[in-house]
Coordinates of C-alpha atoms in Angstrom, one line a residue:
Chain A
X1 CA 31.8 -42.0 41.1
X2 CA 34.1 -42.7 43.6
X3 CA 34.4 -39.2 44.9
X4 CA 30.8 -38.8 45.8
X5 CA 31.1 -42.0 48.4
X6 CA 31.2 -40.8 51.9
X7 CA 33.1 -43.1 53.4
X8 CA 36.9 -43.5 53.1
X9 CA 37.9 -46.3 50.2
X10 CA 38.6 -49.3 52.3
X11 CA 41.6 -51.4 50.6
X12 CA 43.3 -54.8 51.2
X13 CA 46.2 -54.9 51.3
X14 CA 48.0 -58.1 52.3
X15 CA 50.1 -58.4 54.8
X16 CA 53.2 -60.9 53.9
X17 CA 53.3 -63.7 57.1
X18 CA 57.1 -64.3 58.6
X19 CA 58.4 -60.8 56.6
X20 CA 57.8 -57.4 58.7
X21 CA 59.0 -54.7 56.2
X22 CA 56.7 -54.1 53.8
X23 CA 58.6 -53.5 50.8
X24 CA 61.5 -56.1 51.0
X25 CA 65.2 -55.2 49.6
X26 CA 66.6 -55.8 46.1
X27 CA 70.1 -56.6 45.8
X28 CA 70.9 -56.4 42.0
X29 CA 67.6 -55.1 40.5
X30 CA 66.7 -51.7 41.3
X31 CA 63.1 -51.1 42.8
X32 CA 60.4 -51.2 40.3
X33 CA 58.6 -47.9 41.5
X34 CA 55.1 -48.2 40.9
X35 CA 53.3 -45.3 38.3
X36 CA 50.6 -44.7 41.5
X37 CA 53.3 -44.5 43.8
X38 CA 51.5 -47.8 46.2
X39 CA 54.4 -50.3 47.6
X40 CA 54.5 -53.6 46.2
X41 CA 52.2 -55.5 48.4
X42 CA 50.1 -52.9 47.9
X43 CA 46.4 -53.4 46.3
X44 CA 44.2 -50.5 44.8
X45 CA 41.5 -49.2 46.9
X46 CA 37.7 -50.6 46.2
X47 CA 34.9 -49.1 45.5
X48 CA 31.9 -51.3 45.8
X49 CA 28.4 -51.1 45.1
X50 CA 25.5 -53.3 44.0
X51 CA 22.0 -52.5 42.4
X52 CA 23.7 -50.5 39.9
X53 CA 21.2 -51.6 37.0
X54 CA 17.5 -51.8 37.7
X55 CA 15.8 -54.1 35.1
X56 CA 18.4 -56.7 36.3
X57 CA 17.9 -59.7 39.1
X58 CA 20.6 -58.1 40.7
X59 CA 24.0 -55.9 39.4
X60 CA 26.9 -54.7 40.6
X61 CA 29.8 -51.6 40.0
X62 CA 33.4 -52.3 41.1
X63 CA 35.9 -49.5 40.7
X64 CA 39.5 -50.4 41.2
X65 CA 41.6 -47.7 40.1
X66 CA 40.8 -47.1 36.6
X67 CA 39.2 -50.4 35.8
X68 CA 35.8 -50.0 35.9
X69 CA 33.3 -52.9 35.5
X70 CA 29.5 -53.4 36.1
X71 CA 28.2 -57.1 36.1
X72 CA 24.8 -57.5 35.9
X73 CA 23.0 -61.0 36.8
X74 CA 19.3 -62.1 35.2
X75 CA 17.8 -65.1 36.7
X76 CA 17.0 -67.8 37.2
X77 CA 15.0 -67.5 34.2
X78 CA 13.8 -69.9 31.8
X79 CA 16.4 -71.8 29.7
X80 CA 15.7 -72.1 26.0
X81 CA 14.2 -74.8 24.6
X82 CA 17.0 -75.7 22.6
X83 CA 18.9 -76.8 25.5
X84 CA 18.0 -80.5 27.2
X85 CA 16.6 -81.1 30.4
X86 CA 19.1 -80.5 33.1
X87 CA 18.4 -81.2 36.9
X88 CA 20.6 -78.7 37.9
X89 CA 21.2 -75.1 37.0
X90 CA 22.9 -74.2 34.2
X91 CA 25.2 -70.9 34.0
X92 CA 26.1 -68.6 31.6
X93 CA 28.5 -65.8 31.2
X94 CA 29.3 -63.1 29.2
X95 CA 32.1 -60.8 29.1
X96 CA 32.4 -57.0 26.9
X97 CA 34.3 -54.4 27.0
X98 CA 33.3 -50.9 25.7
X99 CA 35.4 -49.7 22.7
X100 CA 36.7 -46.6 24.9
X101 CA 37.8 -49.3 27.3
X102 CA 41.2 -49.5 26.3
X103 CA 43.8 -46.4 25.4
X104 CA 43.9 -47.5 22.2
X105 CA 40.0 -47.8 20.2
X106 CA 38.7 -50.6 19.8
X107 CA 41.7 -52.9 20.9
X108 CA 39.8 -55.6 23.3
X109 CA 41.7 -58.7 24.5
X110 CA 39.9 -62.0 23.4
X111 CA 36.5 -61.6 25.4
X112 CA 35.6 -65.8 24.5
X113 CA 38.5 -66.5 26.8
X114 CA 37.1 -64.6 29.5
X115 CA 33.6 -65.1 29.4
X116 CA 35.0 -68.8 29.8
X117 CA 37.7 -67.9 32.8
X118 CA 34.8 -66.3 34.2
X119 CA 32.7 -69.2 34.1
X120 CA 35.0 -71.8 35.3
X121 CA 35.8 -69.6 38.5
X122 CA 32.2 -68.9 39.3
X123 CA 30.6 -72.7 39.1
X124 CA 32.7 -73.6 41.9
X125 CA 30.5 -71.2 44.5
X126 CA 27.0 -71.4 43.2
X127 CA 24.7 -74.0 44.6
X128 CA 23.1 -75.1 40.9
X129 CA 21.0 -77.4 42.4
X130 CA 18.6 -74.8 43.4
X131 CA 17.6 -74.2 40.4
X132 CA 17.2 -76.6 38.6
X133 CA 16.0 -76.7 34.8
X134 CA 16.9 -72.6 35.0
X135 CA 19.3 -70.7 33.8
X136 CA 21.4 -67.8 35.2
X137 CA 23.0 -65.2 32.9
X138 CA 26.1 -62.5 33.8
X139 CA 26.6 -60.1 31.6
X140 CA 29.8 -58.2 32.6
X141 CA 30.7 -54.9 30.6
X142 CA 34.3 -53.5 31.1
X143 CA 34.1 -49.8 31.4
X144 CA 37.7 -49.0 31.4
X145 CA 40.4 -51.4 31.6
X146 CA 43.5 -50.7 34.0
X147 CA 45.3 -53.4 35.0
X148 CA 44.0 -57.1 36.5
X149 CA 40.7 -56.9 34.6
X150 CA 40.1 -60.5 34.8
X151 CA 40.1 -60.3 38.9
X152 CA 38.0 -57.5 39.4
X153 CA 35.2 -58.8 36.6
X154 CA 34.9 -62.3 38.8
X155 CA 34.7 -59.9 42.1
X156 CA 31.9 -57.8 40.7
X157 CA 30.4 -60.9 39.3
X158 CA 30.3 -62.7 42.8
X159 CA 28.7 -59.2 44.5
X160 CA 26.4 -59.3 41.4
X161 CA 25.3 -62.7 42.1
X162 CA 25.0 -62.2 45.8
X163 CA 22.3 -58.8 45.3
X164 CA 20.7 -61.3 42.7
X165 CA 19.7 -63.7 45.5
X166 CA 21.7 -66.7 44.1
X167 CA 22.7 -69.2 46.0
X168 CA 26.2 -69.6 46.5
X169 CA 28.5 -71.5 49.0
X170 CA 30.8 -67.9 49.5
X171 CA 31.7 -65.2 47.8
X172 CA 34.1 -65.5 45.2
X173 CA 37.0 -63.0 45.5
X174 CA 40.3 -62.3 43.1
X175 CA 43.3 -61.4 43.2
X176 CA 46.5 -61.7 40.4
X177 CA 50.3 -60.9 40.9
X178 CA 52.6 -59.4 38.3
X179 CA 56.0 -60.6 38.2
X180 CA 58.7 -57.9 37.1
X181 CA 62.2 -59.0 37.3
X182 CA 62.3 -59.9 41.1
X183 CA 59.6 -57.8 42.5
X184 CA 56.1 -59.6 43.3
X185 CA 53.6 -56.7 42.3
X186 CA 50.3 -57.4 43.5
X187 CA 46.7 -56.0 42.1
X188 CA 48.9 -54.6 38.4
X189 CA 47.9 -51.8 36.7
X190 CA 48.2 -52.4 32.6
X191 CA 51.4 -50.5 32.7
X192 CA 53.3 -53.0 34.5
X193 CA 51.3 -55.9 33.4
X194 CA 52.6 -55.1 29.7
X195 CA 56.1 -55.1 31.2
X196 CA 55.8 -58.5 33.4
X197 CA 57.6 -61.6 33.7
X198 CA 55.2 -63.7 34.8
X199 CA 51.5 -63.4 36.5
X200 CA 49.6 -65.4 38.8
X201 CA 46.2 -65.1 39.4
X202 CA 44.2 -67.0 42.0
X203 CA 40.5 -66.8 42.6
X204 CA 39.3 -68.2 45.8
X205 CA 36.2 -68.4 48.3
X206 CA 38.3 -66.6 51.4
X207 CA 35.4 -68.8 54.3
X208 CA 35.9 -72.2 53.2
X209 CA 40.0 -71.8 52.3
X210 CA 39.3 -73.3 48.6
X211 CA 40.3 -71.9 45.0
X212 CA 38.2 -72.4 42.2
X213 CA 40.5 -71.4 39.5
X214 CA 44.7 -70.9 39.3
X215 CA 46.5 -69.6 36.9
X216 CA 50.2 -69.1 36.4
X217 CA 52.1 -67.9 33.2
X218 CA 55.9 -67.1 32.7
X219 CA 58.5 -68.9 34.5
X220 CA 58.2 -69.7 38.4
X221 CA 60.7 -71.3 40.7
X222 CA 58.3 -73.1 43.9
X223 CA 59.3 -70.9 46.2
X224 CA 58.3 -67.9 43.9
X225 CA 54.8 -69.3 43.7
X226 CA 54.8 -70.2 47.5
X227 CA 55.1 -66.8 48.3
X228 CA 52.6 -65.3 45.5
X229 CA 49.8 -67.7 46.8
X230 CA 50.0 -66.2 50.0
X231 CA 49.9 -62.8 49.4
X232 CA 46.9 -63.4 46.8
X233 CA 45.1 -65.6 49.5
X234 CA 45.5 -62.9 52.1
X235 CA 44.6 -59.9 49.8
X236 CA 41.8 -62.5 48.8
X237 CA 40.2 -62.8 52.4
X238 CA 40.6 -59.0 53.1
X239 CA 38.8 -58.6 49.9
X240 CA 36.1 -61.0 50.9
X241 CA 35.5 -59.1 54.0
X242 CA 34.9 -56.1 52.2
X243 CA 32.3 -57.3 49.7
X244 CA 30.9 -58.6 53.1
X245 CA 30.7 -55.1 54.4
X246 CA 29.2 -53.6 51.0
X247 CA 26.6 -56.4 50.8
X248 CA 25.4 -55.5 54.5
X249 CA 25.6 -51.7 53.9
X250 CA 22.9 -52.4 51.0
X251 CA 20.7 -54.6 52.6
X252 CA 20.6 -51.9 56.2
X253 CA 21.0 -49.1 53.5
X254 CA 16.8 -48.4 52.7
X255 CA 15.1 -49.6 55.7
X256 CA 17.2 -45.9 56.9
Chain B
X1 CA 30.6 -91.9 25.3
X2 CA 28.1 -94.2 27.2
X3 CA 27.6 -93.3 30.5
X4 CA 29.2 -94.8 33.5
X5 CA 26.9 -97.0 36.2
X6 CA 27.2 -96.8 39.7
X7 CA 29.2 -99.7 39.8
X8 CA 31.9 -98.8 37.3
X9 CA 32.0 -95.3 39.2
X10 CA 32.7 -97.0 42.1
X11 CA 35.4 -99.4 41.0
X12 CA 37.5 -96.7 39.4
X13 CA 37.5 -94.0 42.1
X14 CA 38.2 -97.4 44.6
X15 CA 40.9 -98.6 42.3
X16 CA 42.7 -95.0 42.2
X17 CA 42.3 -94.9 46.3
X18 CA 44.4 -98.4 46.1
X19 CA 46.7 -97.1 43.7
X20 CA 45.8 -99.8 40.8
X21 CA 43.5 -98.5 38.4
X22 CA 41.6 -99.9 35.6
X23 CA 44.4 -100.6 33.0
X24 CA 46.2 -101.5 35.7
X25 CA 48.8 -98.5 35.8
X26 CA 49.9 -96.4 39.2
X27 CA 48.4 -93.4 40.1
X28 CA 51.2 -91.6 38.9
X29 CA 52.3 -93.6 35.5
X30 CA 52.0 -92.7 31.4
X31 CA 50.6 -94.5 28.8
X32 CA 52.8 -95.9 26.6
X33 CA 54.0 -92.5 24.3
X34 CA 54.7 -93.2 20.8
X35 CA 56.1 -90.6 19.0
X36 CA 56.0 -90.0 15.0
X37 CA 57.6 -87.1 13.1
X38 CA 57.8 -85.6 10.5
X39 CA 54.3 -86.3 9.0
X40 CA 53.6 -83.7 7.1
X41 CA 56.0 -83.0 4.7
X42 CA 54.7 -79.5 3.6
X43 CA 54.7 -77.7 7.0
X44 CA 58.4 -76.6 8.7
X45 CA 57.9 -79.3 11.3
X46 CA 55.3 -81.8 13.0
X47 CA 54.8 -84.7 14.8
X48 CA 52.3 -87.1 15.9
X49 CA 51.9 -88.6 19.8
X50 CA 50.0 -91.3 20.8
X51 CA 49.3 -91.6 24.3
X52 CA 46.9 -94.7 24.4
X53 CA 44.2 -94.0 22.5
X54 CA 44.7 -90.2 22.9
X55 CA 46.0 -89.3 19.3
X56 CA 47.1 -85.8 18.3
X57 CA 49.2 -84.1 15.5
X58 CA 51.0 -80.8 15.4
X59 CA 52.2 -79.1 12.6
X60 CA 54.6 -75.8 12.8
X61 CA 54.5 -73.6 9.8
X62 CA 57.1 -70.4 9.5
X63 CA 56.2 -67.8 7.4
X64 CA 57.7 -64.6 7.4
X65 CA 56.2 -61.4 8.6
X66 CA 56.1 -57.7 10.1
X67 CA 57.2 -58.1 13.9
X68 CA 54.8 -56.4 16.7
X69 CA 55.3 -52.7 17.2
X70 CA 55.7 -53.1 21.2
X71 CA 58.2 -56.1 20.6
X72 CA 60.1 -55.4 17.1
X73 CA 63.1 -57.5 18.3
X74 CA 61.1 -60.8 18.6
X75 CA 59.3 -63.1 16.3
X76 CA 55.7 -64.2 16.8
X77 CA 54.1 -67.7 17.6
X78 CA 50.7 -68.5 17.1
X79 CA 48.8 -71.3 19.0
X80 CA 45.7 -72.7 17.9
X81 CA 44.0 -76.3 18.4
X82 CA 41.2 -77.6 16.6
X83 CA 39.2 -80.9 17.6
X84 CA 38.7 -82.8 14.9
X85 CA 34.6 -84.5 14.7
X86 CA 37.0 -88.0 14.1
X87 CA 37.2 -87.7 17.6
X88 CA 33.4 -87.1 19.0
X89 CA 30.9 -86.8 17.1
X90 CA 30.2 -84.0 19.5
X91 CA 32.8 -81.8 17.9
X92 CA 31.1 -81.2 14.8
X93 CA 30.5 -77.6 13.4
X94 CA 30.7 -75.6 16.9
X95 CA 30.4 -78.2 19.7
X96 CA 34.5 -77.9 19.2
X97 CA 34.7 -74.6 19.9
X98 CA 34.9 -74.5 23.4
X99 CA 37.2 -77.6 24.4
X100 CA 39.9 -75.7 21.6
X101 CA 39.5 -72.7 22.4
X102 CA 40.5 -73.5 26.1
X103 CA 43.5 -76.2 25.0
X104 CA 44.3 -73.4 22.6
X105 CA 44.7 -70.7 25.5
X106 CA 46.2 -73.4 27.8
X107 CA 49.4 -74.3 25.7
X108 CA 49.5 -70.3 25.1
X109 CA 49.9 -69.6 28.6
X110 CA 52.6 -73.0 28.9
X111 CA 54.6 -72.2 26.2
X112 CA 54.9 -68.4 25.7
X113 CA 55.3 -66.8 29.4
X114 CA 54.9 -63.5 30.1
X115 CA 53.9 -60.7 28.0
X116 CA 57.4 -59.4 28.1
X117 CA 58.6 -62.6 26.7
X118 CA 60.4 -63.8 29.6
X119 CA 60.2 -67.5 30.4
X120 CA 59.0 -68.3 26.9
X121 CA 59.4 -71.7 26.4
X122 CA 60.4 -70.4 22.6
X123 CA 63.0 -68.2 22.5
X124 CA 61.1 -65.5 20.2
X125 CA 64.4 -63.2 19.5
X126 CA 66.0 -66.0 17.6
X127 CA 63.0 -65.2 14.8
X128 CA 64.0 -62.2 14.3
X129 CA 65.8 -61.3 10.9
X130 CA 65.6 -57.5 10.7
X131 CA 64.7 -55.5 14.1
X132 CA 61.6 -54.0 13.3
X133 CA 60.6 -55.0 9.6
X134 CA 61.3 -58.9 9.0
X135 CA 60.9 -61.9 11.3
X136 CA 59.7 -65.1 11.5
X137 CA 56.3 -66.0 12.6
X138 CA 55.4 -69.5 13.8
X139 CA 52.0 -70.8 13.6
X140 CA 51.8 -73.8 15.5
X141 CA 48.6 -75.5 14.7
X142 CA 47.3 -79.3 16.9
X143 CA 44.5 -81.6 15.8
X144 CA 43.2 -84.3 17.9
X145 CA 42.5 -87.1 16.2
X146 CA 41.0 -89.3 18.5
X147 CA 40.4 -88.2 22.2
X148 CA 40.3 -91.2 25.4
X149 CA 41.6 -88.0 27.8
X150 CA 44.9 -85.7 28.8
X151 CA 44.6 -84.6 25.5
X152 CA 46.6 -81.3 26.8
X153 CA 49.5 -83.4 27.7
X154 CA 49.2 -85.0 24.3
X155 CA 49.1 -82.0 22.5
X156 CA 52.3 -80.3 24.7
X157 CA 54.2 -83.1 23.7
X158 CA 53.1 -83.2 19.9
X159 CA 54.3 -79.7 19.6
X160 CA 57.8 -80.3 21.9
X161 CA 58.5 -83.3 18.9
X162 CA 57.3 -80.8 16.0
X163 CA 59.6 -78.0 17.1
X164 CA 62.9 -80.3 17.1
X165 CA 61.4 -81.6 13.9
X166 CA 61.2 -77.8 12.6
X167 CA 63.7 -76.4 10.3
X168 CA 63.8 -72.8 9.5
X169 CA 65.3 -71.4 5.8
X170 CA 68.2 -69.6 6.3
X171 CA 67.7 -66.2 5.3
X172 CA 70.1 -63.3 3.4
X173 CA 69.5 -59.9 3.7
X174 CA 70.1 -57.7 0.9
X175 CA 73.0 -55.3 2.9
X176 CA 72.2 -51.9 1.2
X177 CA 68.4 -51.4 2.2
X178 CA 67.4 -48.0 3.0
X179 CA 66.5 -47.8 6.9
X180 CA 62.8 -47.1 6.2
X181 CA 62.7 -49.5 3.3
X182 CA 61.5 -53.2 3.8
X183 CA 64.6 -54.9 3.3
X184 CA 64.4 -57.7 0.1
X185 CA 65.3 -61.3 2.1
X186 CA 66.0 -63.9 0.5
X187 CA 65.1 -67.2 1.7
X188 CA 67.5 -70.2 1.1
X189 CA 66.0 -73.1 -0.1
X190 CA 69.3 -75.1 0.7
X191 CA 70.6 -74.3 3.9
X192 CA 68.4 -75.0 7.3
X193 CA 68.4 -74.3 10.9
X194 CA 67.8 -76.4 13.0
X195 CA 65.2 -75.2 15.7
X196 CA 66.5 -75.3 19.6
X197 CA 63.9 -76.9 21.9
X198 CA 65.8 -77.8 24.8
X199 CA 63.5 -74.8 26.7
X200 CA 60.3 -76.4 25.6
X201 CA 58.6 -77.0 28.6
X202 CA 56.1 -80.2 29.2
X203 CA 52.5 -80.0 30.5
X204 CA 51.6 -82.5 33.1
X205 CA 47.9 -82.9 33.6
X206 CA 47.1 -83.9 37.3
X207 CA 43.7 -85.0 37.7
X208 CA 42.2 -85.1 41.6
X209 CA 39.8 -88.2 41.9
X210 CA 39.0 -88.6 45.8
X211 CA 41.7 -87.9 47.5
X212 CA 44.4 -88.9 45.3
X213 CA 45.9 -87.6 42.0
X214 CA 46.2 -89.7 38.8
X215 CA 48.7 -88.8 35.9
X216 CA 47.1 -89.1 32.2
X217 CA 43.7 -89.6 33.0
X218 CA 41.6 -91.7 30.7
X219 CA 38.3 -90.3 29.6
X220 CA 36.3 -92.5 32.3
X221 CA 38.5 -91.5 34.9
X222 CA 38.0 -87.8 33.9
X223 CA 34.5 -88.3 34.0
X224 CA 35.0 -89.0 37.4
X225 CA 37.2 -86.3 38.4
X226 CA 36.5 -83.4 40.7
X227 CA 39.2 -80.9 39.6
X228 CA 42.4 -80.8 37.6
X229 CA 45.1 -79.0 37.7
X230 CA 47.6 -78.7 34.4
X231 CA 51.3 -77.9 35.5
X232 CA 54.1 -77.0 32.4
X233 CA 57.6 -77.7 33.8
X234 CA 60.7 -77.2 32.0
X235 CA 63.6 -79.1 32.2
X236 CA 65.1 -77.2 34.9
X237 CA 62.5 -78.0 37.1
X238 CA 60.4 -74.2 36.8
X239 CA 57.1 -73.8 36.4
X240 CA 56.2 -72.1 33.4
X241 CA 52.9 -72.0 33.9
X242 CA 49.6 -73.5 35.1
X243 CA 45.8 -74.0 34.9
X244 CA 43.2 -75.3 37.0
X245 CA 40.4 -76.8 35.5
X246 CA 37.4 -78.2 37.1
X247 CA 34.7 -76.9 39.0
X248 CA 35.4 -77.9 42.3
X249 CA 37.0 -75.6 45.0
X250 CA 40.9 -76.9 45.9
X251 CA 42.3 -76.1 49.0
X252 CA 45.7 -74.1 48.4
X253 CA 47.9 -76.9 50.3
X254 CA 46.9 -79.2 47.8
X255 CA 47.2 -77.0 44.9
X256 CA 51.3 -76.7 46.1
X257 CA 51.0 -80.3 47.0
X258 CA 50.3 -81.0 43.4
X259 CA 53.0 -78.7 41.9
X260 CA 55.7 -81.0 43.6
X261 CA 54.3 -84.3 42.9
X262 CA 54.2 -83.0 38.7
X263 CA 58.2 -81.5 39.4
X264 CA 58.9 -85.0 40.0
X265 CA 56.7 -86.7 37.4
X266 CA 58.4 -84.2 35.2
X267 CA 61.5 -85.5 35.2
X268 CA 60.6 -88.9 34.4
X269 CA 58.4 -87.7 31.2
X270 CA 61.2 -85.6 29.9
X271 CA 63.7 -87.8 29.4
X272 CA 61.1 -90.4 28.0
X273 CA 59.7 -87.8 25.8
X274 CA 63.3 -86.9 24.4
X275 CA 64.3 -90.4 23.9
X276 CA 61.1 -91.2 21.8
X277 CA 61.9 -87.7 20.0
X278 CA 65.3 -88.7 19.6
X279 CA 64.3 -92.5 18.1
X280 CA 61.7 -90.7 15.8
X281 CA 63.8 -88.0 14.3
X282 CA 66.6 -91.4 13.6
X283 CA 63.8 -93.3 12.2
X284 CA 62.9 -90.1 9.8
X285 CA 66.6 -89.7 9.0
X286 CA 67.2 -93.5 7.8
X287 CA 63.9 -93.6 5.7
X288 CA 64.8 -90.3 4.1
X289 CA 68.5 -91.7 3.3
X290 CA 66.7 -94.4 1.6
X291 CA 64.9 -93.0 -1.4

């Protein structure tokens, strides 16, 4: 799909503040040489679009590589009548993949845990209060998985939400870091994120400066996390300006 | 739990802004930790924390197993929490489900570090027997007994205390296996080892109320709290890992702002936490002499 698009892929890559070369030195471990040959502050290029599913309130395709994802958003819609009385909005997500998602059949990663990673990053931008006593549903379906799934589902998710005409205080955007030895890899494929030390991901809303969800696992000196924060928050803004960019191009796009 | 009124709203987030709050603690002071292992006598190791009214129990079981293909050289651990209905009547059945599965995936995340097993706070290659065939996997399961909030912190420190409680069954390897074979292992039921936790990291739950952060939150002042962010820190003073919880948006600053202010809780909590390990496991020791 991304080959039919005519304009060039647009990527973000960060740029790291106070350090001018781009790939910085290693003194006792060699370079970790990335499979796609990028540098290590290097993110995938994206490919987004939205209205990808018709019968939804709004959907979204993001292409990173070879992670695939479509999220598609339904709502606000009724909530059922099990559920109380709520005076604000209530959200719910969902989060598959396709059994030729993975190399290996069938071999899914625990989708509970996402569907709730998902929530949690996503409550922090929608404005639930306007809609009250309705409920929103994301359904996001992994197509393929290559590396930082959990990033690109929330940044599909937001888009989705955005074409759905949800209110939201900003876009969401995400970005993770892989750890290998000394190198800071950002945006990993699954390659090197079966071979890390350590990841950090950060979701953020890149206008107001705020992060709705962190999380860090492996072993991390404060500097070390210093310096991945600020790559993930940069990647995170360019990233936010390009969903931007993709929104307007859909909205100008049938008025052509 | 009944609801809060305006007014009680207002005097805890006021009392957290003047740094004395409702029990009358500082902003950045424990509970009282009380410490009890050894409380189930058929699993490897356990231990029971009380942090206030926060009560939790974690058991460690070893049992032996096939290692993972992509990791033959290391054993496996297992994490899983359950919330027991003793503690809210909300947790009956499913309500549970989705407060354990996220303590579940938190201590996960804290305790066993990358996917390439660096910066585990377990060090999974001493459970292995025989590369490839035969090692040791852990399941490491928590109940909460009774839940007044930080039950994460609770449950880190149950498992830190049911670890050093653990002892593993020294194991013999019959020497002339055939390489594709699985090896016959026989497990001592005489001589033990004694499981090494000094890189068991801690979680530090830092809960932002206002302005301020509180340390081991009650479950009123969580009610009140915008976000949280849970920090593990070894005793070297790395991170090995953290989660944000909470809906509301954090600005970065404060996110590093909070890392440093749990480094330096840390410390206090780890030596505390391995003095009350220390008098439990004496305790244990003199009441076993006994009988």
């Amino acid at each position: 799909m991304a080959g039919k698009s005519s304009a060039t892929p647009t990527t973000y890559s960060p740029s790291l503040t106070g350090q001018k070369k781009k790939r910085p030195s290693f003194l006792t471990d060699s370079d970790w040489v990335r499979p796609d040959g990028r540098g290590p502050h290097q993110c995938r290029p994206a490919f987004l679009r939205t209205g990808a599913v018709n019968s939804a309130s709004g959907s979204a395709y993001a292409e990173f590589g070879n992670t695939k994802v479509i999220v598609s958003v339904y709502g606000p819609r009724e909530s059922k009548k099990a559920m109380m009385y709520s005076d604000t909005g209530r959200l719910n997500c969902n989060v598959s993949y396709t059994t030729f998602a993975t190399p290996i059949r069938g071999q899914a990663p625990e989708t509970k845990d996402l569907s709730s990673m998902l929530h949690k990053a996503l409550e922090g931008a929608i404005i639930l209060k306007s809609f009250p006593k309705t409920t929103v549903d994301v359904f996001a379906l992994v197509l393929e998985s290559g590396g930082s799934d959990l990033p690109v589902i929330t940044t599909c998710a937001s888009l989705a939400l955005a074409d759905a005409g949800i209110m939201l205080y900003d876009m969401v955007a995400s970005v993770s870091v892989s750890s290998i030895g000394k190198n800071l890899l950002i945006d990993p494929v699954s390659e090197e994120e079966s071979y890390q030390d350590g990841s950090l991901m950060i979701t953020c809303m890149p206008s107001r400066n705020e992060v709705t969800q962190m999380t860090v696992t492996g072993e991390w000196s404060t500097p070390k996390i210093h310096e991945a924060m600020q790559l993930c928050l940069d990647a995170c803004s360019k990233l936010g300006k390009i969903m931007r960019s993709c929104l307007k191009e859909a909205a100008s796009g049938p008025q052509d | 739990m009944v609801g809060l009124s305006l007014g009680e709203q207002n005097f805890i987030k006021g009392g957290i802004a003047q740094d004395l709050r409702t029990d009358g603690r500082n902003r950045l002071a424990y509970r009282p930790i009380f410490v009890e292992t050894g409380v189930i006598p058929q699993a490897s190791g356990s231990a029971r924390v009380k942090l206030g009214a926060t009560d939790v129990i974690a058991s460690v079981k070893a049992e032996l197993g096939k290692p993972n293909l992509s990791h033959p050289d290391k054993g496996k651990v297992s994490i899983y929490v359950d919330c027991s209905p003793t503690a809210e009547p909300t947790f009956e059945g499913r309500g549970g489900e989705e407060l354990s599965a996220e303590l579940s995936s938190a201590l996960q995340r804290c305790l066993l570090g990358g996917k390439s097993g660096a910066g585990a706070g377990i060090d999974l290659s001493s459970l292995s027997i025989v590369e490839g065939k035969v090692c040791w996997d852990l399941y490491i399961d928590g109940l909460v007994v009774s839940s007044d909030g930080n039950v994460l912190d609770a449950l880190g420190a149950a498992i830190k205390a049911a670890l050093s409680n653990t002892v593993i069954p020294k194991v013999q390897v019959a020497a002339n296996a055939s390489s594709d074979e699985q090896p016959e292992v026989d497990v001592s039921d005489e001589e033990f080892l004694q499981f090494d936790t000094s890189g068991v990291p801690v979680i530090i739950t830092l809960t932002k109320v206002g302005k301020h952060y509180i340390v081991d939150a009650t479950t009123e002042e969580e009610s009140q709290m915008s976000s949280a962010v849970s920090v593990s820190i070894n005793r070297q003073g790395r991170i090995c890992g953290l989660t944000k919880r909470g809906g509301a948006g954090l600005d970065p600053s404060i996110i590093l702002d909070m890392i440093s202010v749990a480094k330096h809780v840390s410390e206090q909590l780890i030596n505390k936490l391995d003095s009350e390990i220390a008098a439990a496991e004496a305790c244990d020791e003199e009441t076993e002499m006994d009988c």
